[in-house]
């Protein structure tokens, strides 16, 4: 007679019957109404049990306390009206609840403009608790500084070696820049380079001779004097930035905490390390990779590492104290990764380095990816932090956990239905899809310049303003060469717009193509997780599939990148019209209309030439002229003249697009020029609003 346990319903709804996904379970407990009712039916019909619960009438309740009780499933018959204030209030409450749980790392899933970045600063002010905000780019700090001033918080922008050190940024010449950057790239820290320069160069750095280097002086700060520290992901490795503070990772750190090594680098670093340690039973890189399968040699090598490098700690001091330019701080990790790497069956290896550190190795290097053989994933240690909270609008939970080296507790501000309302009713965005294909544009190989040029120019003409544009960096390069950028307003590329508000007041936007970094990107992350990721079947474009784990990575990379781009426009709530030329749009996104690009066939061009300057005409009047023109325009080996049926079909298309009109006169149809002078010469962009 007991109630069916709520967790049982979650299991039925998500895993057994897939009425919804894990991501649809709001606040970790609340099942969407339709899936909830379907799960009740399964319990009743398939298990023969009375669930002891009543069906939900429909809708999703906004629960102000965000509790996880069974009573929360009793929901009203209709969705509440969402406003920007209400969404941001809910986002703040989600952040507040997440930070209160100090036992776990937290991940808050909130779309752009929901106030997640603002919310953590507000929380710091209201709770008088110091925080460190780590972002992918320094330009994102400006808004955080404004919010700190608004709440009376003291903030400090952490220095960056490449920007603030005069030697590293080239102020003291290219020779010194090359010297210090070679040390930095070999694993020495910026602080070590400044403090130990005389050991390496027999003199101080030029940036230290006339006073203190800006970078070096800025690194000498007391964190207790500041409520908010603002830095990039690299600063997560500094205890003074993370200890006794709430650490905020703003946006996905998938581009951080890992280091890439080209094949030549790996050969050089590993061979040098083995040459300096004769006790290891391998002479060089080649000997190691070819002989590591020998159980006796492998055993002896592992034993040596256990005794001499038990924690595989990078030795950055050796980089500064040795005059050997081949010394590298990560040499022990790279060598050990080659020693213990396990083949996954897709050309990639995983090496477990301990402390949630991993290496991924590409065994099948091709000329186009020879620059990448080994990648180390080295999450920072946040052991001294009060708690860690991640903020993301399109998270892949598994990828976050790999980057942080820790499991995360997931919190979602809006469910899919509410997200659609948020886009449509709160941000007043109208999204028009003009292509069903995935259009993977990152490599630049598949950029369709003629179609894209038509889309950009014709949308601008009809909307009476130049559209702002987001696409891939390679596509922008091609547009620039062809002069297409003359027809757009502002432009930016995938990967450089996360967290950006540059298009916040834009009323007309274009997103062309989708980000796709290639199969090796997915296999690399699979290797970090020890999962064999590979393409399954012959699907292409939107039908590509890489298995369960690989598809999660694919969705975060592709659909996540597209929705992040879409939501850059009109973030101020005053609305935007956005044309999206890809099929990689999340299912929950409301589409206001669809369209495409019609390329004029040879037959259409014949008809257009025949009706030019006619004013009005009947179908049969065109046939003779069309046939005469056909011999001049079409290839002579085409067997038949264009038929009356084809002529009518092309005329109907021109009516549909509004270039001509038709009316009945007696027993025939009369066609009339409406605006044929506006017909594009080669292709036409159509969409309905």
XYZ file of C-alpha atoms in Angstrom:
689
model
C 0.000 0.000 0.000
C 3.005 2.324 0.006
C 3.477 5.073 -2.576
C 5.669 4.064 -5.473
C 9.020 5.733 -4.573
C 9.679 8.920 -6.500
C 13.150 7.696 -7.496
C 11.436 4.698 -9.065
C 9.328 7.000 -11.219
C 12.458 8.913 -12.233
C 14.042 5.599 -13.255
C 11.007 4.558 -15.324
C 10.675 7.992 -16.980
C 14.342 8.419 -17.877
C 16.195 5.116 -18.122
C 13.621 2.405 -18.702
C 11.193 4.130 -21.080
C 13.071 7.328 -22.047
C 9.965 9.498 -21.730
C 12.418 12.287 -20.878
C 16.156 12.740 -20.377
C 18.178 13.266 -17.217
C 18.545 16.921 -18.183
C 14.746 17.314 -18.092
C 14.577 16.362 -14.400
C 14.329 19.792 -12.816
C 16.250 20.399 -9.586
C 17.248 16.735 -9.585
C 13.715 15.577 -8.682
C 10.857 17.095 -10.675
C 9.736 15.071 -13.683
C 8.077 16.952 -16.572
C 4.298 16.454 -16.303
C 3.816 14.399 -19.470
C 6.682 12.038 -18.576
C 5.411 11.821 -14.974
C 1.950 10.729 -16.113
C 3.405 8.232 -18.599
C 5.534 6.721 -15.807
C 2.404 6.307 -13.659
C 0.753 4.433 -16.534
C 3.743 2.070 -16.822
C 3.608 1.278 -13.098
C -0.124 0.623 -13.325
C -0.260 -1.244 -16.667
C 3.081 -3.074 -16.903
C 3.845 -3.726 -13.237
C 0.228 -4.199 -12.108
C 0.666 -1.855 -9.123
C -1.301 1.104 -7.853
C 1.244 3.961 -7.872
C -0.701 5.716 -5.104
C -0.304 9.025 -6.926
C -2.588 11.172 -9.019
C -1.686 12.334 -12.553
C -0.492 15.895 -12.943
C -2.997 18.152 -14.660
C -0.245 19.720 -16.746
C 2.311 22.484 -16.599
C 5.402 22.963 -14.490
C 5.301 24.741 -11.154
C 7.839 27.337 -10.186
C 8.624 26.241 -6.634
C 10.052 29.135 -4.696
C 11.954 27.008 -2.211
C 13.381 24.600 -4.805
C 12.710 21.715 -2.462
C 12.806 18.142 -3.691
C 9.763 16.755 -1.925
C 7.193 14.509 -3.557
C 4.615 17.236 -2.950
C 6.358 19.354 -5.548
C 4.889 17.087 -8.204
C 1.439 18.576 -7.511
C 1.473 21.248 -10.188
C -0.978 23.805 -11.579
C -2.808 23.395 -14.868
C -0.861 26.073 -16.716
C 2.638 27.459 -16.894
C 3.350 30.634 -14.938
C 4.109 33.826 -16.810
C 7.861 34.166 -17.092
C 9.496 37.557 -16.878
C 13.165 38.458 -16.975
C 13.016 39.442 -13.297
C 11.400 36.112 -12.387
C 13.965 34.098 -14.361
C 16.864 35.995 -12.808
C 15.342 35.593 -9.345
C 15.124 31.847 -9.878
C 18.690 31.769 -11.162
C 19.903 33.569 -8.039
C 18.014 31.180 -5.785
C 19.567 28.236 -7.626
C 23.060 29.707 -7.122
C 22.290 30.372 -3.467
C 21.134 26.793 -2.892
C 24.109 25.374 -4.787
C 26.772 27.285 -2.853
C 25.115 26.338 0.441
C 25.977 22.697 -0.280
C 29.708 22.741 0.473
C 30.072 18.963 0.339
C 29.987 18.803 -3.458
C 31.208 20.728 -6.459
C 28.200 22.448 -8.034
C 27.176 23.082 -11.646
C 24.442 25.598 -12.442
C 22.849 25.290 -15.880
C 21.477 28.714 -16.831
C 21.085 30.145 -20.326
C 22.677 33.473 -21.308
C 21.093 36.614 -19.838
C 19.586 34.707 -16.900
C 21.953 36.500 -14.547
C 24.265 33.691 -13.448
C 27.492 35.746 -13.579
C 25.813 38.668 -11.845
C 24.262 36.300 -9.329
C 27.567 35.076 -7.873
C 28.760 38.661 -7.289
C 25.447 39.517 -5.635
C 25.750 36.386 -3.497
C 29.261 37.390 -2.379
C 27.962 40.800 -1.286
C 24.933 39.481 0.569
C 26.875 36.709 2.317
C 30.089 38.665 2.932
C 32.067 35.730 1.577
C 35.158 36.105 -0.653
C 34.980 34.590 -4.124
C 37.335 34.037 -7.041
C 35.809 34.282 -10.509
C 37.740 32.475 -13.259
C 36.736 33.156 -16.876
C 38.074 32.118 -20.298
C 38.889 35.693 -21.349
C 39.952 38.873 -19.575
C 37.433 41.022 -21.467
C 34.661 39.340 -19.458
C 35.996 40.948 -16.275
C 34.680 44.409 -17.089
C 31.090 43.578 -16.266
C 32.191 41.832 -13.050
C 34.050 44.982 -12.010
C 30.914 47.048 -12.607
C 28.875 44.639 -10.483
C 31.483 44.750 -7.714
C 31.279 48.548 -7.679
C 27.487 48.314 -7.611
C 27.627 46.147 -4.474
C 30.539 47.913 -2.799
C 32.958 44.996 -3.151
C 36.728 45.303 -3.337
C 38.062 43.446 -6.385
C 41.455 42.615 -7.831
C 42.325 41.631 -11.412
C 45.001 38.980 -11.374
C 47.957 39.557 -13.719
C 48.705 37.478 -16.793
C 52.293 36.594 -17.671
C 51.980 37.082 -21.439
C 50.310 40.472 -21.061
C 51.857 42.091 -17.984
C 55.500 40.957 -18.144
C 57.569 43.277 -20.348
C 59.858 40.460 -21.456
C 57.008 38.084 -22.259
C 55.022 40.642 -24.248
C 58.033 41.762 -26.325
C 58.694 45.183 -24.781
C 62.375 44.249 -24.371
C 62.867 42.706 -27.778
C 62.178 39.419 -29.496
C 65.279 37.696 -28.104
C 64.231 38.140 -24.487
C 60.657 37.308 -25.368
C 61.779 34.020 -26.923
C 63.990 33.213 -23.913
C 61.342 33.677 -21.229
C 58.539 32.088 -23.235
C 60.644 28.992 -23.899
C 61.054 28.595 -20.126
C 57.374 29.240 -19.523
C 56.380 26.709 -22.198
C 58.749 24.198 -20.600
C 56.750 24.415 -17.368
C 58.437 27.154 -15.315
C 56.024 29.561 -13.654
C 56.078 33.307 -14.241
C 57.102 33.829 -10.614
C 60.036 31.398 -10.925
C 61.237 33.018 -14.142
C 61.473 36.404 -12.389
C 62.971 35.112 -9.134
C 65.502 32.675 -10.642
C 66.513 34.554 -13.790
C 70.133 35.024 -12.661
C 70.589 31.243 -12.341
C 69.467 30.772 -15.927
C 70.782 33.961 -17.613
C 73.510 35.229 -15.222
C 71.583 38.483 -14.968
C 68.226 39.896 -13.979
C 65.455 40.141 -16.502
C 65.419 43.522 -18.285
C 61.878 44.095 -17.024
C 63.250 44.021 -13.433
C 66.242 46.329 -13.920
C 64.416 49.679 -13.729
C 62.132 48.777 -10.906
C 59.747 45.923 -10.494
C 58.130 44.185 -13.455
C 54.365 44.918 -13.484
C 53.614 41.206 -13.575
C 55.951 40.432 -10.681
C 54.640 43.289 -8.534
C 50.996 42.466 -9.244
C 51.604 38.888 -8.147
C 52.561 40.205 -4.715
C 49.102 40.790 -3.255
C 47.205 39.872 -0.128
C 44.038 37.985 -1.108
C 42.425 38.788 2.234
C 42.195 42.433 1.194
C 39.791 41.663 -1.650
C 36.247 40.376 -1.745
C 36.474 39.285 -5.379
C 39.494 38.033 -7.318
C 39.124 38.094 -11.108
C 41.314 35.809 -13.189
C 41.471 33.227 -15.928
C 41.388 29.467 -15.666
C 45.177 29.221 -15.195
C 44.880 31.088 -11.900
C 42.986 28.082 -10.538
C 46.387 26.475 -9.921
C 47.351 29.155 -7.364
C 46.485 28.408 -3.728
C 46.339 32.106 -2.832
C 43.536 32.483 -5.396
C 41.459 29.499 -4.311
C 42.072 28.871 -0.591
C 39.227 29.836 1.768
C 37.155 31.245 -1.061
C 34.213 30.175 -3.180
C 35.728 29.423 -6.590
C 33.486 30.276 -9.531
C 34.271 28.727 -12.926
C 32.306 30.936 -15.323
C 31.546 28.990 -18.533
C 32.858 25.590 -19.563
C 36.582 25.055 -18.886
C 36.842 22.519 -21.726
C 39.554 24.676 -23.311
C 41.525 24.821 -20.047
C 43.453 22.536 -17.721
C 44.906 20.486 -20.568
C 48.214 20.768 -22.396
C 48.853 19.637 -25.952
C 52.147 18.236 -27.176
C 53.156 17.709 -30.779
C 54.862 14.507 -31.847
C 58.280 16.157 -32.223
C 57.962 17.697 -28.761
C 57.081 14.374 -27.173
C 60.012 12.628 -28.883
C 62.452 15.331 -27.770
C 61.221 15.675 -24.160
C 60.839 11.951 -23.462
C 64.128 10.976 -25.109
C 65.972 13.614 -23.068
C 64.325 12.418 -19.839
C 65.192 8.775 -20.520
C 68.739 9.764 -21.449
C 69.152 11.455 -18.072
C 67.809 8.444 -16.149
C 69.723 5.329 -17.105
C 67.889 3.325 -14.424
C 64.782 3.279 -16.631
C 65.122 0.305 -19.035
C 64.378 2.294 -22.182
C 66.865 4.341 -24.194
C 64.604 6.843 -25.898
C 61.064 7.547 -27.162
C 61.203 4.931 -29.919
C 62.560 2.257 -27.608
C 59.850 3.016 -25.044
C 56.915 2.941 -27.470
C 58.142 -0.196 -29.228
C 59.258 -2.188 -26.154
C 56.790 -1.153 -23.441
C 54.772 -4.332 -24.051
C 57.654 -6.335 -22.585
C 56.299 -7.166 -19.100
C 59.742 -7.217 -17.442
C 60.923 -3.868 -18.797
C 57.545 -2.299 -18.145
C 57.489 -3.611 -14.562
C 60.963 -2.243 -13.840
C 60.077 1.142 -15.302
C 56.875 1.429 -13.263
C 58.750 0.443 -10.120
C 61.295 3.196 -10.813
C 58.538 5.790 -11.128
C 56.902 4.534 -7.907
C 60.175 5.044 -6.050
C 61.342 8.293 -7.648
C 58.209 10.109 -8.853
C 55.363 8.579 -6.803
C 53.103 11.603 -7.349
C 54.421 12.426 -10.848
C 54.858 16.013 -9.662
C 56.111 18.344 -12.410
C 59.620 19.632 -11.632
C 59.457 23.268 -12.718
C 62.512 24.287 -10.669
C 64.714 21.999 -12.786
C 63.709 24.020 -15.850
C 65.200 27.149 -14.245
C 68.316 25.526 -12.751
C 69.372 23.490 -15.803
C 71.066 24.923 -18.874
C 69.792 21.950 -20.878
C 67.094 23.421 -23.110
C 65.485 19.988 -23.526
C 64.497 19.802 -19.843
C 60.753 20.002 -19.355
C 58.740 20.120 -16.121
C 56.182 17.646 -17.456
C 58.764 15.141 -18.734
C 57.927 12.586 -16.002
C 54.205 12.755 -16.829
C 54.748 12.468 -20.578
C 57.115 9.525 -20.166
C 54.841 7.749 -17.719
C 51.834 8.376 -19.995
C 53.611 6.583 -22.845
C 54.610 3.768 -20.496
C 51.128 2.967 -19.126
C 48.890 4.023 -22.029
C 46.058 1.585 -22.783
C 44.741 1.280 -26.349
C 40.992 1.954 -26.577
C 40.457 0.334 -29.970
C 39.868 3.545 -31.946
C 43.447 4.702 -32.433
C 43.610 6.516 -29.083
C 45.088 5.601 -25.713
C 44.239 6.543 -22.162
C 46.899 6.876 -19.473
C 45.863 7.226 -15.832
C 48.269 9.560 -14.037
C 46.636 9.591 -10.600
C 44.778 12.350 -8.705
C 42.152 12.469 -11.474
C 44.820 13.359 -14.038
C 44.772 11.677 -17.435
C 46.604 11.651 -20.724
C 45.122 11.008 -24.141
C 47.390 9.834 -26.935
C 46.627 9.781 -30.642
C 48.374 6.719 -32.092
C 47.241 7.347 -35.682
C 48.827 10.673 -36.493
C 48.044 12.034 -39.936
C 49.790 14.934 -41.680
C 46.960 17.308 -40.786
C 47.118 16.461 -37.049
C 50.798 15.690 -36.626
C 50.942 18.665 -34.271
C 48.993 16.707 -31.665
C 50.097 13.404 -30.162
C 49.739 13.661 -26.385
C 47.334 15.753 -24.319
C 47.613 15.980 -20.552
C 44.455 16.770 -18.564
C 45.604 18.298 -15.265
C 42.729 19.666 -13.170
C 43.703 22.188 -10.471
C 43.472 21.208 -6.837
C 40.669 23.121 -5.184
C 41.104 21.324 -1.851
C 41.482 24.595 0.033
C 38.385 26.214 -1.466
C 35.145 26.596 0.476
C 33.341 25.174 -2.512
C 33.527 25.199 -6.311
C 30.624 26.253 -8.512
C 30.498 26.075 -12.299
C 28.261 28.278 -14.441
C 27.293 27.166 -17.936
C 24.423 27.601 -20.371
C 25.003 24.421 -22.356
C 26.931 22.036 -20.106
C 28.160 18.532 -20.765
C 28.253 17.261 -17.191
C 30.770 14.506 -17.922
C 33.155 16.995 -19.516
C 32.888 19.329 -16.515
C 33.697 16.470 -14.159
C 36.777 15.542 -16.171
C 37.985 19.160 -16.234
C 37.515 19.627 -12.481
C 38.671 16.142 -11.504
C 35.617 15.832 -9.314
C 31.966 14.840 -9.546
C 29.501 17.732 -9.708
C 25.982 18.219 -8.430
C 23.807 19.483 -11.273
C 21.253 22.307 -10.946
C 19.078 23.502 -13.826
C 17.217 26.809 -13.655
C 14.610 26.214 -16.401
C 13.263 23.055 -17.981
C 12.963 22.731 -21.759
C 9.422 24.088 -21.951
C 10.359 27.114 -19.871
C 13.490 27.654 -21.935
C 11.359 27.939 -25.047
C 9.130 30.494 -23.320
C 12.196 32.350 -22.108
C 13.507 32.749 -25.644
C 10.148 33.605 -27.178
C 8.374 35.634 -24.513
C 11.100 37.011 -22.264
C 13.936 37.799 -24.684
C 11.486 38.301 -27.580
C 13.744 36.458 -29.996
C 12.336 35.240 -33.309
C 14.435 32.487 -34.809
C 14.222 31.490 -38.474
C 15.932 28.340 -39.678
C 17.192 28.450 -43.268
C 19.096 25.175 -43.516
C 18.538 21.616 -42.258
C 22.106 20.390 -42.672
C 24.700 20.541 -39.917
C 27.044 22.776 -41.973
C 30.246 22.011 -39.991
C 32.180 25.227 -40.550
C 35.122 25.061 -38.136
C 37.614 23.684 -40.663
C 36.462 26.012 -43.443
C 36.377 23.062 -45.842
C 32.595 23.011 -46.221
C 31.878 26.743 -46.357
C 29.300 27.412 -49.085
C 30.286 30.920 -50.107
C 27.623 31.510 -52.835
C 24.732 30.419 -50.572
C 26.073 32.321 -47.572
C 26.600 35.478 -49.621
C 23.012 35.289 -50.878
C 21.726 34.782 -47.336
C 23.689 37.699 -45.889
C 22.854 40.181 -48.628
C 19.200 39.301 -49.118
C 18.366 39.190 -45.413
C 19.970 42.605 -45.042
C 18.042 44.019 -47.997
C 14.668 42.725 -46.822
C 15.136 43.600 -43.154
C 16.512 47.016 -44.162
C 19.635 46.800 -42.008
C 22.967 45.063 -42.043
C 22.841 41.881 -39.954
C 25.403 41.077 -37.296
C 27.101 37.749 -37.904
C 28.472 34.795 -35.949
C 30.137 31.915 -37.777
C 33.493 30.119 -37.768
C 36.836 31.902 -37.911
C 37.673 30.138 -41.200
C 34.359 31.211 -42.762
C 34.973 34.823 -41.743
C 38.343 34.666 -43.503
C 36.679 33.514 -46.723
C 33.937 36.139 -46.425
C 36.573 38.826 -45.950
C 38.472 37.744 -49.058
C 35.279 37.762 -51.145
C 34.046 41.112 -49.791
C 30.993 39.576 -48.095
C 31.800 41.263 -44.781
C 30.920 44.583 -46.428
C 27.280 43.536 -46.070
C 27.337 42.756 -42.327
C 27.511 44.904 -39.238
C 29.572 43.393 -36.433
C 30.956 39.878 -36.720
C 32.569 37.312 -34.432
C 33.345 33.614 -34.453
C 32.325 30.513 -32.506
C 34.369 30.114 -29.355
C 35.019 33.833 -28.976
C 31.505 34.822 -28.000
C 30.906 32.748 -24.862
C 29.899 35.148 -22.094
C 30.132 38.104 -24.458
C 27.498 40.836 -24.520
C 28.806 42.535 -27.678
C 25.599 41.756 -29.589
C 23.298 42.428 -26.650
C 21.559 45.302 -28.440
C 21.615 43.724 -31.892
C 18.183 43.470 -33.506
C 19.159 41.397 -36.546
C 21.504 38.436 -36.301
C 22.850 35.661 -38.487
C 24.345 32.373 -37.296
C 25.840 30.465 -40.215
C 27.130 26.917 -39.857
C 27.960 25.051 -36.674
C 31.166 24.393 -34.729
C 32.641 20.938 -35.205
C 36.242 20.348 -34.202
C 36.480 16.939 -35.838
C 36.292 13.331 -34.760
C 39.668 13.485 -32.989
C 38.280 16.111 -30.612
C 35.557 13.695 -29.519
C 37.971 10.756 -29.334
C 40.361 12.806 -27.206
C 37.702 13.524 -24.576
C 36.596 9.925 -24.765
C 40.194 8.887 -24.077
C 40.338 11.102 -20.992
C 37.266 9.233 -19.737
C 38.552 5.838 -20.853
C 35.668 5.499 -23.321
C 36.047 4.283 -26.885
C 34.440 7.013 -28.986
C 34.136 6.444 -32.709
C 31.756 7.178 -35.519
C 28.961 4.614 -35.779
C 27.382 3.757 -39.129
C 27.372 5.807 -42.304
C 25.362 8.761 -41.022
C 26.438 12.208 -42.123
C 25.583 15.740 -41.097
C 22.800 15.766 -38.528
C 22.711 11.947 -38.639
C 26.251 11.581 -37.295
C 26.439 9.416 -34.194
C 29.334 8.551 -31.903
C 27.627 6.433 -29.256
C 26.173 7.522 -25.924
C 29.183 9.346 -24.484
C 30.393 10.679 -27.815
C 26.964 12.099 -28.641
C 26.939 14.078 -25.380
C 30.242 15.632 -26.382
C 28.962 16.237 -29.905
C 25.826 17.973 -28.654
C 27.769 20.237 -26.298
C 30.203 21.147 -29.074
C 27.718 21.581 -31.926
C 24.194 22.364 -30.691
C 25.648 24.032 -27.601
C 27.823 26.291 -29.738
C 24.895 27.219 -31.966
C 22.486 28.127 -29.147
C 25.251 30.084 -27.399
C 25.612 32.057 -30.634
C 21.867 32.561 -31.120
C 21.500 33.932 -27.618
C 24.138 36.603 -28.084
C 21.596 38.718 -29.987
C 19.020 40.928 -28.288
C 19.928 39.931 -24.759
C 18.492 43.187 -23.414
C 14.946 41.821 -23.745
C 13.906 44.196 -26.536
C 13.974 41.394 -29.040
C 15.905 40.264 -32.082
C 15.286 38.504 -35.368
C 17.854 35.774 -35.902
C 18.416 33.696 -39.032
C 20.159 30.385 -38.388
C 21.694 28.494 -41.289
C 22.190 25.047 -39.762
C 20.111 22.146 -38.512
C 22.162 21.972 -35.295
C 19.552 23.741 -33.182
C 18.464 22.121 -29.889
C 14.996 20.560 -30.073
C 13.581 22.795 -27.351
C 14.347 26.020 -29.232
C 11.149 27.589 -30.669
C 11.380 28.162 -34.430
C 9.294 31.098 -35.649
C 9.623 30.075 -39.291
C 11.653 28.058 -41.743
C 13.126 28.866 -45.107
C 15.940 28.002 -47.410
C 17.818 28.964 -50.537
C 16.385 28.271 -53.971
C 19.006 28.003 -56.678
C 17.530 28.887 -60.041
C 17.541 25.944 -62.414
C 18.328 26.364 -66.083
C 14.611 26.092 -66.776
C 13.831 28.874 -64.291
C 16.454 31.093 -65.871
C 14.875 30.468 -69.287
C 11.465 31.488 -67.964
C 12.887 34.580 -66.253
C 14.548 35.688 -69.460
C 11.359 35.110 -71.423
C 9.066 37.122 -69.105
C 11.450 40.024 -68.624
C 9.792 43.310 -69.687
C 6.527 41.576 -70.705
C 4.258 43.197 -68.137
C 1.633 40.460 -68.419
C 1.267 37.282 -70.465
C -0.406 33.903 -70.871
C 1.391 30.601 -70.494
C 1.157 29.564 -74.136
C 2.647 32.903 -75.200
C 5.908 31.925 -73.522
C 6.503 28.505 -75.014
C 7.877 29.555 -78.395
C 10.260 32.121 -76.934
C 11.403 29.749 -74.174
C 12.152 27.049 -76.735
C 14.128 29.504 -78.844
C 16.133 30.660 -75.861
C 16.734 27.069 -74.735
C 19.018 26.325 -77.642
C 21.180 29.278 -76.655
C 21.254 28.725 -72.895
C 21.129 24.979 -72.319
C 23.574 22.278 -73.385
C 22.825 20.986 -76.888
C 22.862 17.354 -75.737
C 19.764 17.797 -73.557
C 17.096 15.712 -75.273
C 13.837 17.641 -74.811
C 12.539 21.175 -74.911
C 11.086 22.634 -71.729
C 7.439 21.634 -71.466
C 4.351 23.674 -70.707
C 4.111 21.885 -67.385
C 7.659 22.960 -66.483
C 6.932 26.510 -67.501
C 3.849 26.601 -65.260
C 5.748 25.073 -62.358
C 8.432 27.752 -62.587
C 5.813 30.469 -62.850
C 4.070 29.086 -59.762
C 7.377 29.265 -57.886
C 7.788 32.921 -58.840
C 4.233 33.595 -57.618
C 5.026 31.866 -54.333
C 8.028 34.136 -53.834
C 5.998 37.242 -54.705
C 7.767 38.259 -57.927
C 4.688 37.839 -60.149
C 0.922 37.489 -59.655
C -1.754 35.551 -61.550
C -5.462 35.767 -62.152
C -8.012 33.912 -64.236
C -9.294 35.505 -67.415
C -11.915 33.441 -69.232
C -10.638 29.865 -69.366
C -6.972 30.815 -69.030
C -4.487 32.217 -66.546
C -2.912 35.624 -66.965
C 0.428 36.247 -65.277
C 1.591 39.728 -64.337
C 4.926 41.251 -63.386
C 4.965 42.360 -59.764
C 8.634 43.061 -59.028
C 10.738 40.987 -61.411
C 13.466 43.607 -61.249
C 14.163 42.366 -57.703
C 14.748 38.730 -58.704
C 18.311 37.712 -57.750
C 20.343 36.451 -60.674
C 21.382 33.087 -59.284
C 19.601 32.072 -56.063
C 16.823 33.295 -53.827
C 16.553 33.220 -50.038
C 12.991 32.462 -48.962
C 11.411 32.509 -45.529
C 8.030 33.289 -44.062
C 7.561 35.610 -41.121
